[in-house]
Every structure is written in structure tokens, then in C-alpha cells.
């Protein structure tokens, strides 16, 4: 019985230590949204990246973006379309911000040879907001920023710590059952 008590205490202590000392996962995933296009059309998408050079930004030009997807819902001006990682021409995201709300150089550009999507805070290449267009010349614009929200990425040490905490609770319950059965 003393062995079970020691095991329970050790497992609980290890779980708490792992959970308390775990750091955020390096790579992070983000969802983004941009509304304001004609007829209620919008952009939705996601990207995954890591700030490898610790400059406070995730930039595709620095090989920091590892996944990308964008979809335009479509309207009478520009039909619905989707792009994936191979279509990404450029992405710069300053951590903790929205795209186009503050920095002049943040933005997204993707194209597949038929359609394109671009957004920025107003650099020499884009006006503030975003634009979607087709190779045939159809286009639509918005002046809304791109809202970016982080997706929850489970951190391996935290998951391990929580698992060990659960194991400790299981053994403690078993120990309490044995003590209760022994007294009856």
C-alpha cells in the first residue's frame, strides 16, 4: 500500500512539473476572415507558421509559413474560388495583430493562374483592404482588415502532463478504495 501511495505522489508531482514548465508550441496555426465584399461575400482561410528569426512576424519570404488555405465565397462579380499552399505568393503576419490594421507591409497574396487574392494596409502595391479578381478582369474590393485568430495547438508536454495527472488520480482512487475495503 505504501508503494501505491508513493507511486501516486510521484505521478502527480511529475504531471504538475511537466504542465507548469511546458512552453507554447513553436509552430502555430491561425484562422483569418475578411468581409465587406459585394453581396456579403467574404474571405476565410488559415495558415500555419513559426517566427524562426524571432522578429515578431511570420513571413513566407523567410520560409516561416508551412501551410495555407484561402476561400472566397463568391458573388456576381467574382465566382467562388479556393487557393492552397502552392498558390501562396506571399504572406507577412505580425504576431498578435490583424492584417492591415497597423503595419504597412503586412499582407497576403495568392494566385492560381485564374483567380487571385491580395490584401495589405496600403503599401505601394495594394490599397487598404483587400481585392479578389479573375484573369478575365472581373474584380471586387473591400476596405475591411483581415481578422486573424489563433487556433489552439496542443502542446505535447502539457498533454503528457495532464495524462500523468490523470494516472495519478486513478492510482489515488484505487488506493482510497483499498483502504476503505480494508476497514470494512
JSON list of N, CA and C in Angstrom, two decimals, residues 30-35 37 41-48 65-74 78-91 99 107-119 129-133 142 145-148 151:
[
{"chain": "A", "resi": 30, "resn": "UNK", "atom": "N", "xyz": [-3.36, 29.71, -37.54]},
{"chain": "A", "resi": 30, "resn": "UNK", "atom": "CA", "xyz": [-4.23, 30.87, -37.43]},
{"chain": "A", "resi": 30, "resn": "UNK", "atom": "C", "xyz": [-5.36, 30.77, -38.44]},
{"chain": "A", "resi": 31, "resn": "UNK", "atom": "N", "xyz": [-6.56, 31.18, -38.03]},
{"chain": "A", "resi": 31, "resn": "UNK", "atom": "CA", "xyz": [-7.69, 31.34, -38.94]},
{"chain": "A", "resi": 31, "resn": "UNK", "atom": "C", "xyz": [-7.77, 32.81, -39.31]},
{"chain": "A", "resi": 32, "resn": "UNK", "atom": "N", "xyz": [-8.24, 33.12, -40.51]},
{"chain": "A", "resi": 32, "resn": "UNK", "atom": "CA", "xyz": [-8.45, 34.53, -40.84]},
{"chain": "A", "resi": 32, "resn": "UNK", "atom": "C", "xyz": [-9.75, 34.71, -41.61]},
{"chain": "A", "resi": 33, "resn": "UNK", "atom": "N", "xyz": [-10.28, 35.94, -41.53]},
{"chain": "A", "resi": 33, "resn": "UNK", "atom": "CA", "xyz": [-11.55, 36.29, -42.15]},
{"chain": "A", "resi": 33, "resn": "UNK", "atom": "C", "xyz": [-11.47, 37.72, -42.66]},
{"chain": "A", "resi": 34, "resn": "UNK", "atom": "N", "xyz": [-12.07, 37.97, -43.82]},
{"chain": "A", "resi": 34, "resn": "UNK", "atom": "CA", "xyz": [-12.19, 39.33, -44.34]},
{"chain": "A", "resi": 34, "resn": "UNK", "atom": "C", "xyz": [-13.55, 39.47, -45.01]},
{"chain": "A", "resi": 35, "resn": "UNK", "atom": "N", "xyz": [-14.37, 40.35, -44.50]},
{"chain": "A", "resi": 35, "resn": "UNK", "atom": "CA", "xyz": [-15.69, 40.62, -45.06]},
{"chain": "A", "resi": 35, "resn": "UNK", "atom": "C", "xyz": [-15.67, 41.91, -45.85]},
{"chain": "A", "resi": 37, "resn": "UNK", "atom": "N", "xyz": [-16.97, 42.44, -48.94]},
{"chain": "A", "resi": 37, "resn": "UNK", "atom": "CA", "xyz": [-17.06, 42.34, -50.40]},
{"chain": "A", "resi": 37, "resn": "UNK", "atom": "C", "xyz": [-18.52, 42.47, -50.82]},
{"chain": "A", "resi": 41, "resn": "UNK", "atom": "N", "xyz": [-20.19, 38.80, -49.74]},
{"chain": "A", "resi": 41, "resn": "UNK", "atom": "CA", "xyz": [-19.13, 37.81, -49.96]},
{"chain": "A", "resi": 41, "resn": "UNK", "atom": "C", "xyz": [-17.98, 38.03, -48.97]},
{"chain": "A", "resi": 42, "resn": "UNK", "atom": "N", "xyz": [-17.23, 36.97, -48.70]},
{"chain": "A", "resi": 42, "resn": "UNK", "atom": "CA", "xyz": [-16.14, 37.07, -47.73]},
{"chain": "A", "resi": 42, "resn": "UNK", "atom": "C", "xyz": [-15.01, 36.11, -48.07]},
{"chain": "A", "resi": 43, "resn": "UNK", "atom": "N", "xyz": [-13.89, 36.37, -47.42]},
{"chain": "A", "resi": 43, "resn": "UNK", "atom": "CA", "xyz": [-12.71, 35.52, -47.48]},
{"chain": "A", "resi": 43, "resn": "UNK", "atom": "C", "xyz": [-12.58, 34.80, -46.15]},
{"chain": "A", "resi": 44, "resn": "UNK", "atom": "N", "xyz": [-12.33, 33.50, -46.18]},
{"chain": "A", "resi": 44, "resn": "UNK", "atom": "CA", "xyz": [-11.98, 32.74, -44.98]},
{"chain": "A", "resi": 44, "resn": "UNK", "atom": "C", "xyz": [-10.73, 31.93, -45.31]},
{"chain": "A", "resi": 45, "resn": "UNK", "atom": "N", "xyz": [-9.93, 31.68, -44.30]},
{"chain": "A", "resi": 45, "resn": "UNK", "atom": "CA", "xyz": [-8.73, 30.90, -44.56]},
{"chain": "A", "resi": 45, "resn": "UNK", "atom": "C", "xyz": [-7.97, 30.56, -43.30]},
{"chain": "A", "resi": 46, "resn": "UNK", "atom": "N", "xyz": [-6.83, 29.92, -43.50]},
{"chain": "A", "resi": 46, "resn": "UNK", "atom": "CA", "xyz": [-5.95, 29.56, -42.39]},
{"chain": "A", "resi": 46, "resn": "UNK", "atom": "C", "xyz": [-4.51, 29.50, -42.89]},
{"chain": "A", "resi": 47, "resn": "UNK", "atom": "N", "xyz": [-3.59, 29.69, -41.95]},
{"chain": "A", "resi": 47, "resn": "UNK", "atom": "CA", "xyz": [-2.18, 29.46, -42.25]},
{"chain": "A", "resi": 47, "resn": "UNK", "atom": "C", "xyz": [-1.49, 28.95, -41.00]},
{"chain": "A", "resi": 48, "resn": "UNK", "atom": "N", "xyz": [-0.41, 28.25, -41.21]},
{"chain": "A", "resi": 48, "resn": "UNK", "atom": "CA", "xyz": [0.41, 27.74, -40.11]},
{"chain": "A", "resi": 48, "resn": "UNK", "atom": "C", "xyz": [1.82, 28.25, -40.33]},
{"chain": "A", "resi": 65, "resn": "UNK", "atom": "N", "xyz": [6.18, 30.08, -43.21]},
{"chain": "A", "resi": 65, "resn": "UNK", "atom": "CA", "xyz": [4.81, 29.60, -43.41]},
{"chain": "A", "resi": 65, "resn": "UNK", "atom": "C", "xyz": [4.88, 28.17, -43.94]},
{"chain": "A", "resi": 66, "resn": "UNK", "atom": "N", "xyz": [4.18, 27.25, -43.28]},
{"chain": "A", "resi": 66, "resn": "UNK", "atom": "CA", "xyz": [4.24, 25.84, -43.67]},
{"chain": "A", "resi": 66, "resn": "UNK", "atom": "C", "xyz": [2.92, 25.31, -44.23]},
{"chain": "A", "resi": 67, "resn": "UNK", "atom": "N", "xyz": [1.84, 26.07, -44.09]},
{"chain": "A", "resi": 67, "resn": "UNK", "atom": "CA", "xyz": [0.55, 25.65, -44.64]},
{"chain": "A", "resi": 67, "resn": "UNK", "atom": "C", "xyz": [-0.31, 26.89, -44.87]},
{"chain": "A", "resi": 68, "resn": "UNK", "atom": "N", "xyz": [-1.19, 26.82, -45.86]},
{"chain": "A", "resi": 68, "resn": "UNK", "atom": "CA", "xyz": [-2.02, 27.96, -46.23]},
{"chain": "A", "resi": 68, "resn": "UNK", "atom": "C", "xyz": [-3.23, 27.47, -47.00]},
{"chain": "A", "resi": 69, "resn": "UNK", "atom": "N", "xyz": [-4.37, 28.10, -46.74]},
{"chain": "A", "resi": 69, "resn": "UNK", "atom": "CA", "xyz": [-5.59, 27.82, -47.48]},
{"chain": "A", "resi": 69, "resn": "UNK", "atom": "C", "xyz": [-6.46, 29.07, -47.41]},
{"chain": "A", "resi": 70, "resn": "UNK", "atom": "N", "xyz": [-7.07, 29.46, -48.52]},
{"chain": "A", "resi": 70, "resn": "UNK", "atom": "CA", "xyz": [-7.99, 30.59, -48.55]},
{"chain": "A", "resi": 70, "resn": "UNK", "atom": "C", "xyz": [-9.16, 30.25, -49.46]},
{"chain": "A", "resi": 71, "resn": "UNK", "atom": "N", "xyz": [-10.35, 30.73, -49.10]},
{"chain": "A", "resi": 71, "resn": "UNK", "atom": "CA", "xyz": [-11.54, 30.55, -49.94]},
{"chain": "A", "resi": 71, "resn": "UNK", "atom": "C", "xyz": [-12.30, 31.85, -50.01]},
{"chain": "A", "resi": 72, "resn": "UNK", "atom": "N", "xyz": [-12.76, 32.19, -51.21]},
{"chain": "A", "resi": 72, "resn": "UNK", "atom": "CA", "xyz": [-13.64, 33.33, -51.42]},
{"chain": "A", "resi": 72, "resn": "UNK", "atom": "C", "xyz": [-15.03, 32.76, -51.66]},
{"chain": "A", "resi": 73, "resn": "UNK", "atom": "N", "xyz": [-16.05, 33.30, -50.98]},
{"chain": "A", "resi": 73, "resn": "UNK", "atom": "CA", "xyz": [-17.40, 32.73, -51.07]},
{"chain": "A", "resi": 73, "resn": "UNK", "atom": "C", "xyz": [-18.06, 33.00, -52.42]},
{"chain": "A", "resi": 74, "resn": "UNK", "atom": "N", "xyz": [-17.62, 34.04, -53.12]},
{"chain": "A", "resi": 74, "resn": "UNK", "atom": "CA", "xyz": [-18.15, 34.32, -54.45]},
{"chain": "A", "resi": 74, "resn": "UNK", "atom": "C", "xyz": [-19.33, 35.28, -54.43]},
{"chain": "A", "resi": 78, "resn": "UNK", "atom": "N", "xyz": [-17.25, 38.17, -58.90]},
{"chain": "A", "resi": 78, "resn": "UNK", "atom": "CA", "xyz": [-16.14, 37.19, -58.93]},
{"chain": "A", "resi": 78, "resn": "UNK", "atom": "C", "xyz": [-16.67, 35.86, -58.40]},
{"chain": "A", "resi": 79, "resn": "UNK", "atom": "N", "xyz": [-16.54, 34.78, -59.17]},
{"chain": "A", "resi": 79, "resn": "UNK", "atom": "CA", "xyz": [-17.04, 33.48, -58.69]},
{"chain": "A", "resi": 79, "resn": "UNK", "atom": "C", "xyz": [-16.22, 32.96, -57.51]},
{"chain": "A", "resi": 80, "resn": "UNK", "atom": "N", "xyz": [-16.82, 32.05, -56.77]},
{"chain": "A", "resi": 80, "resn": "UNK", "atom": "CA", "xyz": [-16.14, 31.44, -55.62]},
{"chain": "A", "resi": 80, "resn": "UNK", "atom": "C", "xyz": [-14.86, 30.74, -56.08]},
{"chain": "A", "resi": 81, "resn": "UNK", "atom": "N", "xyz": [-13.83, 30.80, -55.24]},
{"chain": "A", "resi": 81, "resn": "UNK", "atom": "CA", "xyz": [-12.58, 30.09, -55.53]},
{"chain": "A", "resi": 81, "resn": "UNK", "atom": "C", "xyz": [-11.85, 29.75, -54.25]},
{"chain": "A", "resi": 82, "resn": "UNK", "atom": "N", "xyz": [-10.90, 28.86, -54.34]},
{"chain": "A", "resi": 82, "resn": "UNK", "atom": "CA", "xyz": [-10.05, 28.47, -53.22]},
{"chain": "A", "resi": 82, "resn": "UNK", "atom": "C", "xyz": [-8.62, 28.36, -53.69]},
{"chain": "A", "resi": 83, "resn": "UNK", "atom": "N", "xyz": [-7.70, 28.71, -52.82]},
{"chain": "A", "resi": 83, "resn": "UNK", "atom": "CA", "xyz": [-6.26, 28.55, -53.07]},
{"chain": "A", "resi": 83, "resn": "UNK", "atom": "C", "xyz": [-5.67, 27.74, -51.93]},
{"chain": "A", "resi": 84, "resn": "UNK", "atom": "N", "xyz": [-4.57, 27.07, -52.22]},
{"chain": "A", "resi": 84, "resn": "UNK", "atom": "CA", "xyz": [-3.87, 26.29, -51.19]},
{"chain": "A", "resi": 84, "resn": "UNK", "atom": "C", "xyz": [-2.40, 26.72, -51.15]},
{"chain": "A", "resi": 85, "resn": "UNK", "atom": "N", "xyz": [-1.62, 26.04, -50.35]},
{"chain": "A", "resi": 85, "resn": "UNK", "atom": "CA", "xyz": [-0.23, 26.42, -50.10]},
{"chain": "A", "resi": 85, "resn": "UNK", "atom": "C", "xyz": [0.60, 26.65, -51.39]},
{"chain": "A", "resi": 86, "resn": "UNK", "atom": "N", "xyz": [0.48, 25.79, -52.41]},
{"chain": "A", "resi": 86, "resn": "UNK", "atom": "CA", "xyz": [1.27, 26.04, -53.62]},
{"chain": "A", "resi": 86, "resn": "UNK", "atom": "C", "xyz": [0.92, 27.35, -54.33]},
{"chain": "A", "resi": 87, "resn": "UNK", "atom": "N", "xyz": [-0.28, 27.91, -54.06]},
{"chain": "A", "resi": 87, "resn": "UNK", "atom": "CA", "xyz": [-0.72, 29.16, -54.69]},
{"chain": "A", "resi": 87, "resn": "UNK", "atom": "C", "xyz": [-0.26, 30.41, -53.92]},
{"chain": "A", "resi": 88, "resn": "UNK", "atom": "N", "xyz": [0.31, 30.23, -52.74]},
{"chain": "A", "resi": 88, "resn": "UNK", "atom": "CA", "xyz": [0.71, 31.36, -51.91]},
{"chain": "A", "resi": 88, "resn": "UNK", "atom": "C", "xyz": [1.92, 32.06, -52.53]},
{"chain": "A", "resi": 89, "resn": "UNK", "atom": "N", "xyz": [1.75, 33.35, -52.85]},
{"chain": "A", "resi": 89, "resn": "UNK", "atom": "CA", "xyz": [2.85, 34.14, -53.40]},
{"chain": "A", "resi": 89, "resn": "UNK", "atom": "C", "xyz": [3.55, 34.94, -52.31]},
{"chain": "A", "resi": 90, "resn": "UNK", "atom": "N", "xyz": [2.84, 35.25, -51.23]},
{"chain": "A", "resi": 90, "resn": "UNK", "atom": "CA", "xyz": [3.45, 36.00, -50.13]},
{"chain": "A", "resi": 90, "resn": "UNK", "atom": "C", "xyz": [2.50, 36.17, -48.97]},
{"chain": "A", "resi": 91, "resn": "UNK", "atom": "N", "xyz": [3.05, 36.11, -47.75]},
{"chain": "A", "resi": 91, "resn": "UNK", "atom": "CA", "xyz": [2.26, 36.34, -46.54]},
{"chain": "A", "resi": 91, "resn": "UNK", "atom": "C", "xyz": [3.20, 36.91, -45.49]},
{"chain": "A", "resi": 99, "resn": "UNK", "atom": "N", "xyz": [-4.27, 41.61, -39.97]},
{"chain": "A", "resi": 99, "resn": "UNK", "atom": "CA", "xyz": [-3.53, 42.01, -41.17]},
{"chain": "A", "resi": 99, "resn": "UNK", "atom": "C", "xyz": [-4.18, 43.25, -41.77]},
{"chain": "A", "resi": 107, "resn": "UNK", "atom": "N", "xyz": [0.51, 41.56, -45.16]},
{"chain": "A", "resi": 107, "resn": "UNK", "atom": "CA", "xyz": [-0.47, 41.26, -46.18]},
{"chain": "A", "resi": 107, "resn": "UNK", "atom": "C", "xyz": [-0.38, 39.83, -46.67]},
{"chain": "A", "resi": 108, "resn": "UNK", "atom": "N", "xyz": [-1.27, 39.51, -47.58]},
{"chain": "A", "resi": 108, "resn": "UNK", "atom": "CA", "xyz": [-1.36, 38.17, -48.17]},
{"chain": "A", "resi": 108, "resn": "UNK", "atom": "C", "xyz": [-1.52, 38.34, -49.67]},
{"chain": "A", "resi": 109, "resn": "UNK", "atom": "N", "xyz": [-0.87, 37.49, -50.44]},
{"chain": "A", "resi": 109, "resn": "UNK", "atom": "CA", "xyz": [-1.07, 37.45, -51.89]},
{"chain": "A", "resi": 109, "resn": "UNK", "atom": "C", "xyz": [-1.04, 36.00, -52.33]},
{"chain": "A", "resi": 110, "resn": "UNK", "atom": "N", "xyz": [-2.10, 35.56, -53.00]},
{"chain": "A", "resi": 110, "resn": "UNK", "atom": "CA", "xyz": [-2.11, 34.21, -53.58]},
{"chain": "A", "resi": 110, "resn": "UNK", "atom": "C", "xyz": [-2.82, 34.26, -54.92]},
{"chain": "A", "resi": 111, "resn": "UNK", "atom": "N", "xyz": [-2.41, 33.38, -55.81]},
{"chain": "A", "resi": 111, "resn": "UNK", "atom": "CA", "xyz": [-2.99, 33.32, -57.15]},
{"chain": "A", "resi": 111, "resn": "UNK", "atom": "C", "xyz": [-2.83, 31.91, -57.71]},
{"chain": "A", "resi": 112, "resn": "UNK", "atom": "N", "xyz": [-3.77, 31.52, -58.55]},
{"chain": "A", "resi": 112, "resn": "UNK", "atom": "CA", "xyz": [-3.69, 30.19, -59.15]},
{"chain": "A", "resi": 112, "resn": "UNK", "atom": "C", "xyz": [-3.67, 30.22, -60.68]},
{"chain": "A", "resi": 113, "resn": "UNK", "atom": "N", "xyz": [-3.44, 31.37, -61.26]},
{"chain": "A", "resi": 113, "resn": "UNK", "atom": "CA", "xyz": [-3.42, 31.48, -62.72]},
{"chain": "A", "resi": 113, "resn": "UNK", "atom": "C", "xyz": [-4.76, 31.89, -63.30]},
{"chain": "A", "resi": 114, "resn": "UNK", "atom": "N", "xyz": [-5.83, 31.73, -62.53]},
{"chain": "A", "resi": 114, "resn": "UNK", "atom": "CA", "xyz": [-7.17, 32.13, -62.95]},
{"chain": "A", "resi": 114, "resn": "UNK", "atom": "C", "xyz": [-7.75, 33.18, -62.02]},
{"chain": "A", "resi": 115, "resn": "UNK", "atom": "N", "xyz": [-7.50, 33.03, -60.72]},
{"chain": "A", "resi": 115, "resn": "UNK", "atom": "CA", "xyz": [-8.02, 33.96, -59.72]},
{"chain": "A", "resi": 115, "resn": "UNK", "atom": "C", "xyz": [-6.89, 34.41, -58.81]},
{"chain": "A", "resi": 116, "resn": "UNK", "atom": "N", "xyz": [-7.09, 35.54, -58.15]},
{"chain": "A", "resi": 116, "resn": "UNK", "atom": "CA", "xyz": [-6.09, 36.00, -57.19]},
{"chain": "A", "resi": 116, "resn": "UNK", "atom": "C", "xyz": [-6.76, 36.69, -56.01]},
{"chain": "A", "resi": 117, "resn": "UNK", "atom": "N", "xyz": [-6.04, 36.71, -54.89]},
{"chain": "A", "resi": 117, "resn": "UNK", "atom": "CA", "xyz": [-6.48, 37.38, -53.68]},
{"chain": "A", "resi": 117, "resn": "UNK", "atom": "C", "xyz": [-5.29, 38.17, -53.14]},
{"chain": "A", "resi": 118, "resn": "UNK", "atom": "N", "xyz": [-5.51, 39.43, -52.79]},
{"chain": "A", "resi": 118, "resn": "UNK", "atom": "CA", "xyz": [-4.45, 40.24, -52.24]},
{"chain": "A", "resi": 118, "resn": "UNK", "atom": "C", "xyz": [-4.99, 41.19, -51.19]},
{"chain": "A", "resi": 119, "resn": "UNK", "atom": "N", "xyz": [-4.19, 41.44, -50.17]},
{"chain": "A", "resi": 119, "resn": "UNK", "atom": "CA", "xyz": [-4.59, 42.37, -49.11]},
{"chain": "A", "resi": 119, "resn": "UNK", "atom": "C", "xyz": [-3.36, 43.04, -48.53]},
{"chain": "A", "resi": 129, "resn": "UNK", "atom": "N", "xyz": [-7.21, 47.31, -47.34]},
{"chain": "A", "resi": 129, "resn": "UNK", "atom": "CA", "xyz": [-8.30, 46.37, -47.50]},
{"chain": "A", "resi": 129, "resn": "UNK", "atom": "C", "xyz": [-7.85, 45.16, -48.29]},
{"chain": "A", "resi": 130, "resn": "UNK", "atom": "N", "xyz": [-8.69, 44.72, -49.22]},
{"chain": "A", "resi": 130, "resn": "UNK", "atom": "CA", "xyz": [-8.35, 43.54, -49.99]},
{"chain": "A", "resi": 130, "resn": "UNK", "atom": "C", "xyz": [-9.02, 43.56, -51.35]},
{"chain": "A", "resi": 131, "resn": "UNK", "atom": "N", "xyz": [-8.54, 42.68, -52.21]},
{"chain": "A", "resi": 131, "resn": "UNK", "atom": "CA", "xyz": [-9.15, 42.56, -53.53]},
{"chain": "A", "resi": 131, "resn": "UNK", "atom": "C", "xyz": [-9.11, 41.11, -54.00]},
{"chain": "A", "resi": 132, "resn": "UNK", "atom": "N", "xyz": [-10.14, 40.75, -54.73]},
{"chain": "A", "resi": 132, "resn": "UNK", "atom": "CA", "xyz": [-10.21, 39.45, -55.39]},
{"chain": "A", "resi": 132, "resn": "UNK", "atom": "C", "xyz": [-10.43, 39.73, -56.86]},
{"chain": "A", "resi": 133, "resn": "UNK", "atom": "N", "xyz": [-9.86, 38.90, -57.72]},
{"chain": "A", "resi": 133, "resn": "UNK", "atom": "CA", "xyz": [-10.03, 39.14, -59.15]},
{"chain": "A", "resi": 133, "resn": "UNK", "atom": "C", "xyz": [-9.82, 37.88, -59.95]},
{"chain": "A", "resi": 142, "resn": "UNK", "atom": "N", "xyz": [-12.65, 45.37, -50.95]},
{"chain": "A", "resi": 142, "resn": "UNK", "atom": "CA", "xyz": [-13.16, 45.71, -49.62]},
{"chain": "A", "resi": 142, "resn": "UNK", "atom": "C", "xyz": [-12.13, 46.60, -48.94]},
{"chain": "A", "resi": 145, "resn": "UNK", "atom": "N", "xyz": [-10.20, 45.13, -42.77]},
{"chain": "A", "resi": 145, "resn": "UNK", "atom": "CA", "xyz": [-8.96, 44.43, -42.42]},
{"chain": "A", "resi": 145, "resn": "UNK", "atom": "C", "xyz": [-9.20, 42.93, -42.42]},
{"chain": "A", "resi": 146, "resn": "UNK", "atom": "N", "xyz": [-8.13, 42.18, -42.40]},
{"chain": "A", "resi": 146, "resn": "UNK", "atom": "CA", "xyz": [-8.20, 40.72, -42.26]},
{"chain": "A", "resi": 146, "resn": "UNK", "atom": "C", "xyz": [-8.10, 40.42, -40.76]},
{"chain": "A", "resi": 147, "resn": "UNK", "atom": "N", "xyz": [-9.16, 39.86, -40.20]},
{"chain": "A", "resi": 147, "resn": "UNK", "atom": "CA", "xyz": [-9.17, 39.49, -38.79]},
{"chain": "A", "resi": 147, "resn": "UNK", "atom": "C", "xyz": [-8.48, 38.14, -38.63]},
{"chain": "A", "resi": 148, "resn": "UNK", "atom": "N", "xyz": [-7.48, 38.08, -37.76]},
{"chain": "A", "resi": 148, "resn": "UNK", "atom": "CA", "xyz": [-6.70, 36.86, -37.55]},
{"chain": "A", "resi": 148, "resn": "UNK", "atom": "C", "xyz": [-6.93, 36.37, -36.12]},
{"chain": "A", "resi": 151, "resn": "UNK", "atom": "N", "xyz": [-5.47, 29.49, -33.69]},
{"chain": "A", "resi": 151, "resn": "UNK", "atom": "CA", "xyz": [-6.13, 28.21, -33.42]},
{"chain": "A", "resi": 151, "resn": "UNK", "atom": "C", "xyz": [-5.40, 27.57, -32.26]}
]
